[in-house]
Each structure stands twice: as structure tokens, then as C-alpha cells.
PDB file of C-alpha atoms in Angstrom:
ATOM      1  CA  UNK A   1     -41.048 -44.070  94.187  1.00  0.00           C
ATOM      2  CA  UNK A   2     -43.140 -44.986  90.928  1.00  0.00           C
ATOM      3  CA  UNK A   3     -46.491 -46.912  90.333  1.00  0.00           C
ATOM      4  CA  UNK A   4     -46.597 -49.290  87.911  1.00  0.00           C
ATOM      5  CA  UNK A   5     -49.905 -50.168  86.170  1.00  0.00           C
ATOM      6  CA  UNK A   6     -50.884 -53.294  84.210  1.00  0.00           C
ATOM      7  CA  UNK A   7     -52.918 -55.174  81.944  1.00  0.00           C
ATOM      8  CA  UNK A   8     -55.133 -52.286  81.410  1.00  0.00           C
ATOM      9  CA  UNK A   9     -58.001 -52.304  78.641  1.00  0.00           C
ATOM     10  CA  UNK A  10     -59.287 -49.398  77.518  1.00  0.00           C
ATOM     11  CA  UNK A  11     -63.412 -49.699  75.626  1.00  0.00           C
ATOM     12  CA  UNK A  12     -65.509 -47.773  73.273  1.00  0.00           C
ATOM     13  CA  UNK A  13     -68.776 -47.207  75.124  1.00  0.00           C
ATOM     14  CA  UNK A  14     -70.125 -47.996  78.734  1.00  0.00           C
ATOM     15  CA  UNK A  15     -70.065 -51.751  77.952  1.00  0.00           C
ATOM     16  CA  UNK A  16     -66.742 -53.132  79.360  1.00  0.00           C
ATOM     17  CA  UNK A  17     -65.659 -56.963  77.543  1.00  0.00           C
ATOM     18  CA  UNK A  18     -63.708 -59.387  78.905  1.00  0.00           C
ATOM     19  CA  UNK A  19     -59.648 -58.778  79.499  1.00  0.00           C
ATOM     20  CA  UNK A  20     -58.284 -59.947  76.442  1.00  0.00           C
ATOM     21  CA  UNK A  21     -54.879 -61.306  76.986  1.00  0.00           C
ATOM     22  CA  UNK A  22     -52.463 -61.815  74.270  1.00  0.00           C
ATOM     23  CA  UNK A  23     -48.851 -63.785  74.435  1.00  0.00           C
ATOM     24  CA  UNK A  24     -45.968 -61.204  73.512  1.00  0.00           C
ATOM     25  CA  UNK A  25     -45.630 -63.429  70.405  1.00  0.00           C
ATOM     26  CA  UNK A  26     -48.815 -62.947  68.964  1.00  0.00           C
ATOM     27  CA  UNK A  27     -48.817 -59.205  69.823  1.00  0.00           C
ATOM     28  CA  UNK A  28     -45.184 -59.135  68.225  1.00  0.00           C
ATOM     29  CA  UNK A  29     -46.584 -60.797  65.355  1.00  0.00           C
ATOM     30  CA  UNK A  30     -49.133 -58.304  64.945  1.00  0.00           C
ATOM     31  CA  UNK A  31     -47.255 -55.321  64.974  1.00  0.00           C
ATOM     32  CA  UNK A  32     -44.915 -56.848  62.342  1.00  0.00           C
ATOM     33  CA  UNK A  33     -47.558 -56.538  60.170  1.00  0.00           C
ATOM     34  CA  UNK A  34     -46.520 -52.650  60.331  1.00  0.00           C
ATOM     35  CA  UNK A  35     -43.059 -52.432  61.107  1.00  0.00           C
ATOM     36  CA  UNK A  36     -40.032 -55.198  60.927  1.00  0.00           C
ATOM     37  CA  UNK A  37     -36.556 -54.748  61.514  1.00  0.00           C
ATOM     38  CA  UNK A  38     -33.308 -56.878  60.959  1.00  0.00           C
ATOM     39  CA  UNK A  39     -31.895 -55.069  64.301  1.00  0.00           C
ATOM     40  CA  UNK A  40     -32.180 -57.025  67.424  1.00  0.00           C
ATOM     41  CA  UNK A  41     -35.225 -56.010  69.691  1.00  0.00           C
ATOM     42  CA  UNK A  42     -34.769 -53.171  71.519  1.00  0.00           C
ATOM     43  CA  UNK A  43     -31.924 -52.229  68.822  1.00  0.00           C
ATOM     44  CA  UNK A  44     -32.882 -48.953  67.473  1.00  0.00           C
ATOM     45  CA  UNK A  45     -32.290 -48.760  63.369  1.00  0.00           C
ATOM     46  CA  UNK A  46     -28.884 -46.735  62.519  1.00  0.00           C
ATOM     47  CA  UNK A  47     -27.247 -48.231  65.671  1.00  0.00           C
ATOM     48  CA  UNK A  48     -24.018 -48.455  64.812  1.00  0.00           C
ATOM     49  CA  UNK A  49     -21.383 -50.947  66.093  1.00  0.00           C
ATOM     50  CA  UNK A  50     -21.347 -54.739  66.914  1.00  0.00           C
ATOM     51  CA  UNK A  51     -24.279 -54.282  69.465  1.00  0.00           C
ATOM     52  CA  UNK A  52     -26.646 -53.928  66.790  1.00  0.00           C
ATOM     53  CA  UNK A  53     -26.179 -56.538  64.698  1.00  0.00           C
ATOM     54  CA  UNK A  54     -28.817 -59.172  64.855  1.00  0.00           C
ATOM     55  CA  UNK A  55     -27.047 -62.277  65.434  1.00  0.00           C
ATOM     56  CA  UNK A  56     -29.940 -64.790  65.228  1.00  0.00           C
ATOM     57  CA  UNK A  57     -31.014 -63.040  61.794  1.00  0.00           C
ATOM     58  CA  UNK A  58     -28.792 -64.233  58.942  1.00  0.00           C
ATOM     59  CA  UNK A  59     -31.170 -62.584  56.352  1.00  0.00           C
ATOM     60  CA  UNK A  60     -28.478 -59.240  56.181  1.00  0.00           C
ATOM     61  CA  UNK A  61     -25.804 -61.070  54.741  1.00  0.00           C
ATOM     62  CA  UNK A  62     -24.954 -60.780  51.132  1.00  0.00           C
ATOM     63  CA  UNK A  63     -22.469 -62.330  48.170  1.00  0.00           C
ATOM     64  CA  UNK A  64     -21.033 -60.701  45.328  1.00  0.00           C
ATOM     65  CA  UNK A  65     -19.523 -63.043  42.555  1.00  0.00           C
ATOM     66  CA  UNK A  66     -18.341 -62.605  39.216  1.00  0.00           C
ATOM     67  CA  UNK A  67     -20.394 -61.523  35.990  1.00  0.00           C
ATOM     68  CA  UNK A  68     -16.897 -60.789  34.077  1.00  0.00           C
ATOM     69  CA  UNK A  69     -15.629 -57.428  32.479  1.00  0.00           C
ATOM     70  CA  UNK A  70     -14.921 -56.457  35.970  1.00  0.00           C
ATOM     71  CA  UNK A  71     -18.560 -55.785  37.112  1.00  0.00           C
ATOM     72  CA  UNK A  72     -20.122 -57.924  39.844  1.00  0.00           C
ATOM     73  CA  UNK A  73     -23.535 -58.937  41.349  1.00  0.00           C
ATOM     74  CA  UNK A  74     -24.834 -58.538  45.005  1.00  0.00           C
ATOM     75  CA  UNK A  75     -28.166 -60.722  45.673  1.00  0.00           C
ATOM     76  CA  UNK A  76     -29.942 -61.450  48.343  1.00  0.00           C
ATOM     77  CA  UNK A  77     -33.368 -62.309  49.506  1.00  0.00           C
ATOM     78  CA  UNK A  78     -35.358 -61.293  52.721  1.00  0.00           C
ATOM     79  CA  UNK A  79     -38.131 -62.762  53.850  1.00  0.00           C
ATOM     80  CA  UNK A  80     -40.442 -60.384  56.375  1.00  0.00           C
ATOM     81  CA  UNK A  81     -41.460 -62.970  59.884  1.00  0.00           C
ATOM     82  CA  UNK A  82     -44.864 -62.368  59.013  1.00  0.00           C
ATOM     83  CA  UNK A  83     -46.907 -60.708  55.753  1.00  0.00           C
ATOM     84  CA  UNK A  84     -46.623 -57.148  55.794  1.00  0.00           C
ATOM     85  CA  UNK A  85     -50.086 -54.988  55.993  1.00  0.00           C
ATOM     86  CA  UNK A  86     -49.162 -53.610  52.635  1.00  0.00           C
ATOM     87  CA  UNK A  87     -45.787 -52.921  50.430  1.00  0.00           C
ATOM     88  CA  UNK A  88     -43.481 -51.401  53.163  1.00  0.00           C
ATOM     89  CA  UNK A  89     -40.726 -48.515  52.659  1.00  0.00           C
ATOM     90  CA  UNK A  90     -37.245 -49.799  52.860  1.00  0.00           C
ATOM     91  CA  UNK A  91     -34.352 -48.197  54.483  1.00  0.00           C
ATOM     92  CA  UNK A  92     -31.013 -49.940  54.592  1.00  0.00           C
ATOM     93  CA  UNK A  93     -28.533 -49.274  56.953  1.00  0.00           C
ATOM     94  CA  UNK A  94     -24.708 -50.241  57.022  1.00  0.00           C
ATOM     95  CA  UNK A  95     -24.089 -52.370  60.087  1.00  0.00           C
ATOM     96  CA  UNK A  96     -21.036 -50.759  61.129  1.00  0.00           C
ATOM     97  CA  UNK A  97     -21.833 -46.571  61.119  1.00  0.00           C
ATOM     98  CA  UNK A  98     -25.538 -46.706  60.747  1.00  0.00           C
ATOM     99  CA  UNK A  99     -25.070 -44.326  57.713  1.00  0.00           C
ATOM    100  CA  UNK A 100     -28.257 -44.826  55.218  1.00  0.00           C
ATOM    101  CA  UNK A 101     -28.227 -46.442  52.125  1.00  0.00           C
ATOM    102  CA  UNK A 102     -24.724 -47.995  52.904  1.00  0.00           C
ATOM    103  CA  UNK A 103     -23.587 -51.615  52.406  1.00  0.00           C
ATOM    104  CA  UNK A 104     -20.578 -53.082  54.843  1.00  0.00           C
ATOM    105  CA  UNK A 105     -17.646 -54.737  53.205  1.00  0.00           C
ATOM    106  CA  UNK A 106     -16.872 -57.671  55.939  1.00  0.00           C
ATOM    107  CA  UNK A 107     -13.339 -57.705  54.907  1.00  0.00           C
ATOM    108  CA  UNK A 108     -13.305 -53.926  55.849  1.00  0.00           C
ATOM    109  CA  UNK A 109     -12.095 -52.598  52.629  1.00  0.00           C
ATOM    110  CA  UNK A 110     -14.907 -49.850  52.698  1.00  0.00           C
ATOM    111  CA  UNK A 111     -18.807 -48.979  52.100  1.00  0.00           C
ATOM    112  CA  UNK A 112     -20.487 -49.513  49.054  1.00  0.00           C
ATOM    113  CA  UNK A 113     -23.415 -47.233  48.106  1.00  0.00           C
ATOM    114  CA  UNK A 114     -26.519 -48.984  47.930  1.00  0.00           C
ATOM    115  CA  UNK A 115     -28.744 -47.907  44.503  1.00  0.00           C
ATOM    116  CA  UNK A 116     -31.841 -48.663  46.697  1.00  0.00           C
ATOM    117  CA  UNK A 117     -34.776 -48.622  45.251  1.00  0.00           C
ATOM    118  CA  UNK A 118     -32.901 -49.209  41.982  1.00  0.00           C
ATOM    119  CA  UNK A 119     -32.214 -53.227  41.645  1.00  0.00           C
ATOM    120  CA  UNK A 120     -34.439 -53.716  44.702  1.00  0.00           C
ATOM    121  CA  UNK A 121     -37.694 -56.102  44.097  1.00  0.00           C
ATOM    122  CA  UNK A 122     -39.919 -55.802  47.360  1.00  0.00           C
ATOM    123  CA  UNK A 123     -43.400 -56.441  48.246  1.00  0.00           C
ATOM    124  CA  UNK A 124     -45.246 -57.496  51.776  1.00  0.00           C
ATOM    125  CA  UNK A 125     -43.306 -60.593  51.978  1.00  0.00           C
ATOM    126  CA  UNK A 126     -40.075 -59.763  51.994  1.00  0.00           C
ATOM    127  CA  UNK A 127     -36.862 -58.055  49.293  1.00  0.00           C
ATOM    128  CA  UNK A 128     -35.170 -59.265  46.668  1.00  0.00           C
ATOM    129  CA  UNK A 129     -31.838 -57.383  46.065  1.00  0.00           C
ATOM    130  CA  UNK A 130     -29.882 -57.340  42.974  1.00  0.00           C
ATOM    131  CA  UNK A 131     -27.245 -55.299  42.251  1.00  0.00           C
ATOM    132  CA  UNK A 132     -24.308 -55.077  39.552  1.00  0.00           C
ATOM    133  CA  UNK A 133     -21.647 -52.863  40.970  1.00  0.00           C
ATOM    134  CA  UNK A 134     -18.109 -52.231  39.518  1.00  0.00           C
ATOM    135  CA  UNK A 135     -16.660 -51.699  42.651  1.00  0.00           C
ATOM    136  CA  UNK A 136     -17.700 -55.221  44.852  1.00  0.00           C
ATOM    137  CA  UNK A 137     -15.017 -57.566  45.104  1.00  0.00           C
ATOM    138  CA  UNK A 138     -15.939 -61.183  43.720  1.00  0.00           C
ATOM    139  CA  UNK A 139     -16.221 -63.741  46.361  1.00  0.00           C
ATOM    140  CA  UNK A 140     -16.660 -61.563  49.126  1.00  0.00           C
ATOM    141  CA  UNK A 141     -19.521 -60.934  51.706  1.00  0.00           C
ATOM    142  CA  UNK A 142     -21.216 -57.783  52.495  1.00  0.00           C
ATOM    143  CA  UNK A 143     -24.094 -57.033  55.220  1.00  0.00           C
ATOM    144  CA  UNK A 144     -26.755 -54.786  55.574  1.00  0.00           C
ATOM    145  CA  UNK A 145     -29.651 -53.776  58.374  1.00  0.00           C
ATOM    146  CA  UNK A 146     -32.709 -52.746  57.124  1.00  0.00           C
ATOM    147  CA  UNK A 147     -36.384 -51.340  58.583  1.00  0.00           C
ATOM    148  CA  UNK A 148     -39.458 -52.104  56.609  1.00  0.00           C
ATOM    149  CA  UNK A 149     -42.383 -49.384  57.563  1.00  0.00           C
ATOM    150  CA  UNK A 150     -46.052 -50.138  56.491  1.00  0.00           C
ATOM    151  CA  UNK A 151     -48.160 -48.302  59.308  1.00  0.00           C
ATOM    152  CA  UNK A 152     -51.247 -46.711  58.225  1.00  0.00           C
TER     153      UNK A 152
END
């Protein structure tokens, strides 16, 4: 027993408009503008596990390779799916435990701990991570998840 209501409109004054009707990928778009994710829809950030990983979004994967004297680099760049209202806060998330400011080793040798905002260049379009680390293995990849908030 439930009632389900839809397409409802709500107006500012006693003069009611016409129904507007947007596709979910406009309206989708449009809230991007506020709030993106690298976890699958419906994902909530800090899942942990396989489930959350957003297959279909290779933008979480990153490389480390050699600078020499045993220190390494991890870079990556993110583009947002649409222009973000304004400079967004970053959180990043490792894929595996959901634990903050995390980075996954995909070998599974351990976490790294992400210097974040520290080597991170971001603005409404997307992030550019760079980060020297002395314990990243050369040649291997790492992932991360990430939320981008810009609401008003």
C-alpha cells in the first residue's frame, strides 16, 4: 500500500507555466555542475569493496614510475563530465576500505597516504595529481575514488 506521485512542478506565484520536462541526462548534467563522483550511480562515496568501483570510469587509475634516488611519481589527470559551478572540494577515497585520503596499491602490497591538497592542481574542470612518494613502487598502478562538491 503506497501512492506514488509524478512529474510534479511546483511555481512561485498563482501563475502556473507549462510542465517542463527534462531527459535524466540533462538533469544529470545539471546537477554535476554541483557534485561529481568517480563511484558508480547509486554508489555512495567510501563504499568499500569491488561493488563500488566504477568500471566504465577509467579516470581513478594511476602510474608511478621512476624519478631515481629511490623516490617516485604518481600522476594522473581527471577530467569532471561537465564544468563544475565553481572550484569543487576534493575527497579521495581508497577503492578497497573507503578510508579517506588513501591510495590502493593494485598489486595489494598496501595503502599509500595521499598528501591531498599538497601536489594536487584542481579547478572546475577536472584534477591534476602529482605526487613524489618514497614509498610507490616504479611501474606499478594505483587507484583512487574521489567526490568533487561545489553546491552553493
Amino acid at each position: 500500500n503506497y501512492i506514488q506521485i509524478t512529474n510534479v512542478q511546483f511555481e512561485k506565484g498563482s501563475v502556473a507555466t507549462d510542465f517542463e520536462y527534462l531527459p535524466y541526462d540533462l538533469k544529470l548534467r545539471r546537477c554535476q555542475r554541483y557534485f561529481t563522483k568517480s563511484y558508480r550511480q547509486g554508489v555512495v562515496p567510501g563504499t568499500a569493496g569491488l561493488s563500488a568501483y566504477n568500471l566504465g570510469n577509467p579516470n581513478f587509475l594511476c602510474q608511478y614510475s621512476t624519478l631515481g634516488a629511490g623516490n617516485n611519481v604518481m600522476a594522473t589527470s581527471i577530467q569532471f563530465p561537465v564544468q563544475m559551478r565553481t572550484k569543487p572540494t576534493l575527497v579521495f577515497y581508497r577503492p578497497s576500505t573507503g578510508t579517506v585520503n588513501q591510495v590502493e596499491d593494485m598489486a595489494e602490497s598496501g595503502p599509500l597516504t595521499l598528501q591531498h591538497p599538497a601536489g594536487t592542481e584542481y579547478d572546475e574542470n577536472g584534477i591534476g595529481l602529482f605526487q613524489t612518494t618514497t614509498v610507490g613502487i616504479a611501474g606499478r598502478g594505483y587507484q583512487v575514488q574521489y567526490t568533487a562538491d561545489a553546491s552553493l
